[in-house]
XYZ file of C-alpha atoms in Angstrom:
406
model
C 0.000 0.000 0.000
C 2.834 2.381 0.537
C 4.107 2.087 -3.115
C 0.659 3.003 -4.337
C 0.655 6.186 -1.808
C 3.870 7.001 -2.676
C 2.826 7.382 -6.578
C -0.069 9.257 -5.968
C 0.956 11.876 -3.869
C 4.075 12.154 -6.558
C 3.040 11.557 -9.764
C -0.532 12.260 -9.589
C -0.141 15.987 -7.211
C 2.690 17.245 -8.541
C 2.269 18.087 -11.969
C 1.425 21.315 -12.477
C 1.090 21.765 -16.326
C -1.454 18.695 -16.895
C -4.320 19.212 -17.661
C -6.374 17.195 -14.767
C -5.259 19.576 -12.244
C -8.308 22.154 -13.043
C -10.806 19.475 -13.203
C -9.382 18.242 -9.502
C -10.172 21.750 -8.151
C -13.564 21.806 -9.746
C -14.404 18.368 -8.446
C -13.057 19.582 -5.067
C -15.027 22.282 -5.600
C -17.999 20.374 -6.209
C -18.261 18.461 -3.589
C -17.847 21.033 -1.473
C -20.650 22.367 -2.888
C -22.399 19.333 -2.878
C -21.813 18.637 0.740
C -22.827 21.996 1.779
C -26.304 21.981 0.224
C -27.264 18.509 1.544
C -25.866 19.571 4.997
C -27.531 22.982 4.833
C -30.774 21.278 3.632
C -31.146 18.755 6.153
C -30.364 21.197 9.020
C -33.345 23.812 7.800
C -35.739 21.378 6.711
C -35.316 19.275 10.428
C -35.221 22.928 11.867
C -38.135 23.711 10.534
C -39.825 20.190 11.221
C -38.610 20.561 15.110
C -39.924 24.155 14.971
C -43.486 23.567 14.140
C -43.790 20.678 16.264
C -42.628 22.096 19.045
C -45.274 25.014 18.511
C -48.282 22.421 17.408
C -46.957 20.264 20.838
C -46.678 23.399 23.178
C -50.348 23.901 22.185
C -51.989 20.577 22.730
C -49.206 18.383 24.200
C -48.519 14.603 22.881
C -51.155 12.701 24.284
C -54.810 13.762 25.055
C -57.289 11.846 27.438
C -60.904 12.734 27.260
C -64.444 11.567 27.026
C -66.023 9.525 24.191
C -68.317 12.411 24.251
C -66.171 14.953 23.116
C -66.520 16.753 19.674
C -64.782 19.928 19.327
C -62.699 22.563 21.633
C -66.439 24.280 21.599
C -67.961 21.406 23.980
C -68.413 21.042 27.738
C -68.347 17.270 28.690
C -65.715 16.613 31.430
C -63.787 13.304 31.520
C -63.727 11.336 35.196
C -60.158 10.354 35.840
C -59.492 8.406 38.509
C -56.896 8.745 41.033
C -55.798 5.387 40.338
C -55.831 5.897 36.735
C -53.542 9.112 36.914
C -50.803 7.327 38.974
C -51.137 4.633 36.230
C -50.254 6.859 33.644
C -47.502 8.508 35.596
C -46.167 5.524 36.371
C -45.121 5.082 32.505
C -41.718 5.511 32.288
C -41.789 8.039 29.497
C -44.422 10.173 30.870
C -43.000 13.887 31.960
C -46.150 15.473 32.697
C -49.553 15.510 33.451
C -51.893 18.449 33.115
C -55.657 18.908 33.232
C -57.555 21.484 31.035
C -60.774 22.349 30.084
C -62.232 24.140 26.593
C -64.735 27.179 26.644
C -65.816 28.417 23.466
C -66.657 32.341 23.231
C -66.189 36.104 22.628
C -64.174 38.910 23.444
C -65.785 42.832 23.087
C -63.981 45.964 23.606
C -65.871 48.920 23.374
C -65.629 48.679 19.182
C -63.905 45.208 18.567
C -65.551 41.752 18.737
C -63.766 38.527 18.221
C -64.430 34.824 18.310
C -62.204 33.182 20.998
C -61.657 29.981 22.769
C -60.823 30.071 26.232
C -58.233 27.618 27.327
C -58.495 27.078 31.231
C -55.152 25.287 33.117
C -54.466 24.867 36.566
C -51.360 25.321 38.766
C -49.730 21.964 37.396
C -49.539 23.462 33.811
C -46.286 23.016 31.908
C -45.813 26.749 30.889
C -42.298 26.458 29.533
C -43.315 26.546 25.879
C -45.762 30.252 26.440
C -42.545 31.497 28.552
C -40.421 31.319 25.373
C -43.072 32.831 23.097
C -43.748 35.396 25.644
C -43.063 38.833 24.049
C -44.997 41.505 26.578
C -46.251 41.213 30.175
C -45.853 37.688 32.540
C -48.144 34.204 32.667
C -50.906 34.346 34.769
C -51.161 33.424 38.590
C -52.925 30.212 39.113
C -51.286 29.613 42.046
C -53.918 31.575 44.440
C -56.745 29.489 46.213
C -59.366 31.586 44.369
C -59.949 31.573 40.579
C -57.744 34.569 39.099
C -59.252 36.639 36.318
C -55.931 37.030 34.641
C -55.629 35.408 31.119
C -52.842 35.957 28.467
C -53.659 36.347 24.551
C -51.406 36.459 21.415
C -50.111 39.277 19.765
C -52.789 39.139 16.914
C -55.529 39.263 19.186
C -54.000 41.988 21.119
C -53.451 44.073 17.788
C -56.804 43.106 16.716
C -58.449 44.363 19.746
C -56.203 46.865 20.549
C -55.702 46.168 23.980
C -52.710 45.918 26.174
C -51.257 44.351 29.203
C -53.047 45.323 32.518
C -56.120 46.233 30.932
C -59.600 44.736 31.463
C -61.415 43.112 28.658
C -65.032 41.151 28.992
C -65.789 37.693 27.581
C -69.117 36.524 27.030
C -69.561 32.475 27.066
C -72.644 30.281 25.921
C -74.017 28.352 28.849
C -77.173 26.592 28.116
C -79.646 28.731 26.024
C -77.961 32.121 27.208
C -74.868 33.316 27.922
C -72.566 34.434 30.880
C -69.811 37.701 31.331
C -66.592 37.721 32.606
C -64.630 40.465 33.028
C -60.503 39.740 32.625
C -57.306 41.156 33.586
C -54.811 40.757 30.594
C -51.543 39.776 31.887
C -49.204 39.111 29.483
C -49.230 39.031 25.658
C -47.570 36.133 23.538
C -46.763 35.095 20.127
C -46.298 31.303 18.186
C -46.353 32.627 14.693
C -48.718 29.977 14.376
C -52.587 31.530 12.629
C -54.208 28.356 13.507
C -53.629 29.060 17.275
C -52.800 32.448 17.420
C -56.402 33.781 15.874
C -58.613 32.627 18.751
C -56.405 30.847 21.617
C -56.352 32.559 25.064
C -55.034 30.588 28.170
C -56.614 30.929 31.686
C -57.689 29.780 34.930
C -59.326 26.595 34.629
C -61.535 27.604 37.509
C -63.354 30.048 35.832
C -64.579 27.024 33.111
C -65.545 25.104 35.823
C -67.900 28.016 37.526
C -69.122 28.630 33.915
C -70.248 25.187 33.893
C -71.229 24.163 37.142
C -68.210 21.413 37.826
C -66.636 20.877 41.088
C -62.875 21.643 41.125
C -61.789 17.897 40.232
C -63.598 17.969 36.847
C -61.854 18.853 33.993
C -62.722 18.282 29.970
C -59.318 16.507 29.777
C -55.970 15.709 30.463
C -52.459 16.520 28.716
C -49.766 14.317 28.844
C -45.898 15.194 27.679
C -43.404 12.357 26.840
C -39.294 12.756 27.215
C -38.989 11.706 23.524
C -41.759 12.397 20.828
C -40.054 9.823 18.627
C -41.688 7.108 21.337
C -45.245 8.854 20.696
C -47.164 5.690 19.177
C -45.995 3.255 21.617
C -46.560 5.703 24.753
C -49.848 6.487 23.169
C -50.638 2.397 23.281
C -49.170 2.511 27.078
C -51.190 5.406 28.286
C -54.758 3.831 26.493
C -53.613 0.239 28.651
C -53.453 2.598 31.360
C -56.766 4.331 31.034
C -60.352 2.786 31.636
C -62.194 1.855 27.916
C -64.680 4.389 28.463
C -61.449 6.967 27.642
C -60.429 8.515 24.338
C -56.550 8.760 24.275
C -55.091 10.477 21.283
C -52.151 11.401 20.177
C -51.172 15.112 18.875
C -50.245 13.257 15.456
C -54.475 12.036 14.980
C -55.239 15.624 16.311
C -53.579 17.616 14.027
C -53.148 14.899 10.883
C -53.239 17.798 8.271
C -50.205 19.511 9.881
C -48.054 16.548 10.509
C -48.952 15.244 7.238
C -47.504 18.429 5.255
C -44.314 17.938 7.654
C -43.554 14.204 6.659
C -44.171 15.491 2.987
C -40.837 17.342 3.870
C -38.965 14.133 4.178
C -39.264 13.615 0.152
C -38.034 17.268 -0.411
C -34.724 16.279 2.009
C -34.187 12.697 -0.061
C -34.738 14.267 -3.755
C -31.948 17.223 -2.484
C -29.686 14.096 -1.107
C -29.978 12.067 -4.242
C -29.493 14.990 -6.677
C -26.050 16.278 -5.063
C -24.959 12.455 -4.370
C -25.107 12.017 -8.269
C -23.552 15.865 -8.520
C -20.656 15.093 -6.569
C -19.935 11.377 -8.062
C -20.394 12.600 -11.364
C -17.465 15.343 -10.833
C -15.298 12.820 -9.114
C -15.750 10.076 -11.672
C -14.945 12.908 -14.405
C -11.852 13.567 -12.636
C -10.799 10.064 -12.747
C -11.273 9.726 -16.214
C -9.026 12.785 -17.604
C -6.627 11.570 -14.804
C -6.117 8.124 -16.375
C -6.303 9.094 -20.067
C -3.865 11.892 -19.136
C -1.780 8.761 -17.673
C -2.020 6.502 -19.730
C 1.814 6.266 -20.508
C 2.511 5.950 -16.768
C -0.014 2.878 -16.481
C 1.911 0.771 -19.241
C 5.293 1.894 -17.920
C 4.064 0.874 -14.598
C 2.594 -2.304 -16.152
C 5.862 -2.757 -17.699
C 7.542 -2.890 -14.253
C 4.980 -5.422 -13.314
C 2.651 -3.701 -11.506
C -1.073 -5.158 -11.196
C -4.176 -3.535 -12.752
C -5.243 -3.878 -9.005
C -2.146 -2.092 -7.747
C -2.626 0.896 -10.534
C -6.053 1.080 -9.489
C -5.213 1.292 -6.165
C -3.063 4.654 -6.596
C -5.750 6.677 -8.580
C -8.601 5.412 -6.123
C -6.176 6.655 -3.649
C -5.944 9.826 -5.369
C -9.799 10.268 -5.698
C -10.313 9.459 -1.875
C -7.940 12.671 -1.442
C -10.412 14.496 -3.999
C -13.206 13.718 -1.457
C -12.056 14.408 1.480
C -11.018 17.678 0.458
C -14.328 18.569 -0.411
C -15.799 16.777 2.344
C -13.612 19.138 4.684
C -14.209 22.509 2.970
C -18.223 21.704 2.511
C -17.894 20.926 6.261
C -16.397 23.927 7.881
C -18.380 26.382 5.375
C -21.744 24.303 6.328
C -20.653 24.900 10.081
C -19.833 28.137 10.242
C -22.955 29.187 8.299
C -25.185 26.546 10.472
C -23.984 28.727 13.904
C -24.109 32.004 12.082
C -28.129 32.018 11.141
C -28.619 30.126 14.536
C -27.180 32.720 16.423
C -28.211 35.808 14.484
C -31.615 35.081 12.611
C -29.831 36.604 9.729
C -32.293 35.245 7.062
C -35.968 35.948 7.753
C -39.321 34.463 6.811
C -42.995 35.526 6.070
C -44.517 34.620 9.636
C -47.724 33.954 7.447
C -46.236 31.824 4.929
C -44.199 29.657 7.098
C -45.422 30.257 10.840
C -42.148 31.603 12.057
C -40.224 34.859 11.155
C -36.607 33.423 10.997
C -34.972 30.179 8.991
C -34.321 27.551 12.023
C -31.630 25.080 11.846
C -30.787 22.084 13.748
C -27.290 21.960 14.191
C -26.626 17.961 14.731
C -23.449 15.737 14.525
C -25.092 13.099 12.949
C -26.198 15.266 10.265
C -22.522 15.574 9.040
C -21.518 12.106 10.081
C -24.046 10.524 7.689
C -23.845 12.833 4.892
C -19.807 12.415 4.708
C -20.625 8.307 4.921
C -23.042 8.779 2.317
C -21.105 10.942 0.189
C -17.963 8.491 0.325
C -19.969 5.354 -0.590
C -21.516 6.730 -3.740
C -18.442 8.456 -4.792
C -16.136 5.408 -4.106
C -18.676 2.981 -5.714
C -19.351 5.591 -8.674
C -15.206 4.975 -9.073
C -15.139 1.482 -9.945
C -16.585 1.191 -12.942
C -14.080 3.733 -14.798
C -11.230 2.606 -12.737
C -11.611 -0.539 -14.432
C -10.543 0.621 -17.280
C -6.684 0.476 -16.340
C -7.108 -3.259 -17.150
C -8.022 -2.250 -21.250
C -4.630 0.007 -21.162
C -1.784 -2.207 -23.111
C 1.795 -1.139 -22.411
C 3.306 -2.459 -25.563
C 1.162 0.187 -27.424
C 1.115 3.055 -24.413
C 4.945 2.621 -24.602
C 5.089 2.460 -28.516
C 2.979 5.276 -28.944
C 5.509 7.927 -26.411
């Protein structure tokens, strides 16, 4: 093996008037390129993927418990958990977090604004990590106090739609029956997702004030929320959490809740493999070109070699050697460039969206290892296997005629 190093790091590197040595740069080139679009590619579109499920999760958690009864956010039929059955589900090893809510379907009225809203009501137990990051005015609201709070937090949109502002008082009116009940509210703190679908109606409460609304004691709720460690387990924690629950108990998981959204994200997938394959069959392509000019540019050297009595496997040895060094060239140049552009947008938000194209205002990116790991692997085994097919063709190469012919 050190004989065929030896000649390709000599004879193959060091000539500087041949006429393979611009094709090497451009196929060094290339596969830098290459590299650096598949990286960048998989890094936005999983960015993006994590993004919006994050937002669609922080909304309606991974798994959902409630009645058979249930139709829509808009209805009032509680779900009767049992003690035994809660300490059940928590007892499921990738359980996080349990939370109750309740749904209450009405509107808001300022003095000359109207809207449609529904009222999300929470207790102290609620997970409110996710509306602390998307927080952009004011605080949560206190439901730690043994008395239902009036204070609620909207979105942005309804705030600019109603033109109201934090620590200002805004009625509600709710449908109870065949008429409907007031509530004046305090509004705390203002947030925004980005997401429309959430962010036109959604306002988060005190789950207390449901229950008054609708005549429950304080252990009825319309549901329960339930957040796993890893949302790649979600089908079977949803089975674990159903084996769990009593069968008169609709468990659901956020993926059967909001199939429209999560179907339009796995459509993503076929965007990231058709960018994969095309660059794959980019970056052999240029390598395999390079090989070519580099053994008809050669030629002479293979029969001389030949002459010597080298193998056709020992020739092809030293320009597969040669087109390794092609690779990982590129593969270290599309790396670093990839990298440093990766940290730069997810540090600085440099390139921006349409919040109501793409429910978020900035490109995300998921920086991971693996990322790189597998497209370098990937690259290397279609560019190495693209290379034996014209390497072969150091076998066809005579030396009685390469050597006649010089």
């Amino acid at each position: 093996m050190y004989f065929e190093k030896l000649i390709a790091k000599r004879f193959l590197s060091r000539d500087k008037g041949s006429f393979s040595r611009p094709l090497v740069r451009i196929a060094v080139y290339t596969i830098a390129l290459g590299v650096l679009v598949m990286i960048m590619a998989v890094s936005i579109l999983r960015g993006f993927q994590n993004e919006i499920t994050a937002k669609v999760v922080g909304f309606g958690s991974h798994i959902n418990i409630r009645s058979y009864g249930w139709v829509n956010d808009y209805d009032e039929i509680p779900v009767n958990m049992t003690d035994r059955e809660l300490q059940r589900v928590d007892a499921i090893d990738e359980v996080a977090h349990i939370q109750p809510y309740a749904y209450k379907g009405g509107m808001m009225k300022t003095d000359d604004q109207i809207l449609g809203i529904i009222f999300k009501g929470v207790d102290s137990s609620f997970d409110s990590s996710f509306f602390a990051r998307c927080m952009v005015k004011g605080r949560l609201a206190n439901l730690g106090d043994t008395t239902a709070t009036n204070e609620i937090v909207i979105s942005q949109k309804i705030a600019s739609r109603m033109q109201i502002d934090t620590g200002q008082k805004v009625r509600a009116y709710f449908w109870t029956g065949q008429t409907y009940r007031a509530r004046a509210f305090t509004v705390a703190g203002v947030y925004n997702t980005d997401l429309n679908e959430f962010d036109d109606h959604y306002i988060i409460g005190d789950i207390r004030q449901i229950q008054k609304l609708n005549g429950w004691d304080s252990s009825m709720a319309a549901g329960y929320e339930i957040a796993i460690n890893n949302f790649s387990n979600l089908y079977p924690v949803t089975r674990q959490v159903m084996a769990a629950t009593d069968p008169d108990k609709m468990v659901t998981s956020i993926r059967e809740e909001q199939p429209s959204m999560f179907a339009w994200l796995d459509l993503l997938n076929a965007n990231i493999f058709l960018i994969l394959a095309i660059m794959a069959v980019v970056c052999a392509a240029s390598v395999v070109s390079a090989l070519l000019i580099m053994i008809f540019e050669k030629t002479s050297m293979i029969g001389i070699l030949k002459t010597l009595g080298s193998t056709n496997r020992s020739i092809r040895r030293i320009f597969l050697i040669k087109s390794v060094y092609i690779i990982g060239k590129g593969l270290a140049f599309g790396n670093v460039i990839a990298l440093v552009l990766c940290l730069i947008q997810s540090s600085f938000h440099i390139v921006k969206l349409d919040t109501e194209s793409y429910s978020m205002s900035f490109v995300p990116i998921d920086i991971n290892l693996w990322y790189f790991l597998a497209i370098d692997a990937g690259t290397v085994i279609i560019c190495c296997l693209a290379l034996l097919l014209p390497s072969s063709y150091i076998a066809h190469i005579l030396p009685a005629k390469t050597v006649r012919v010089e």
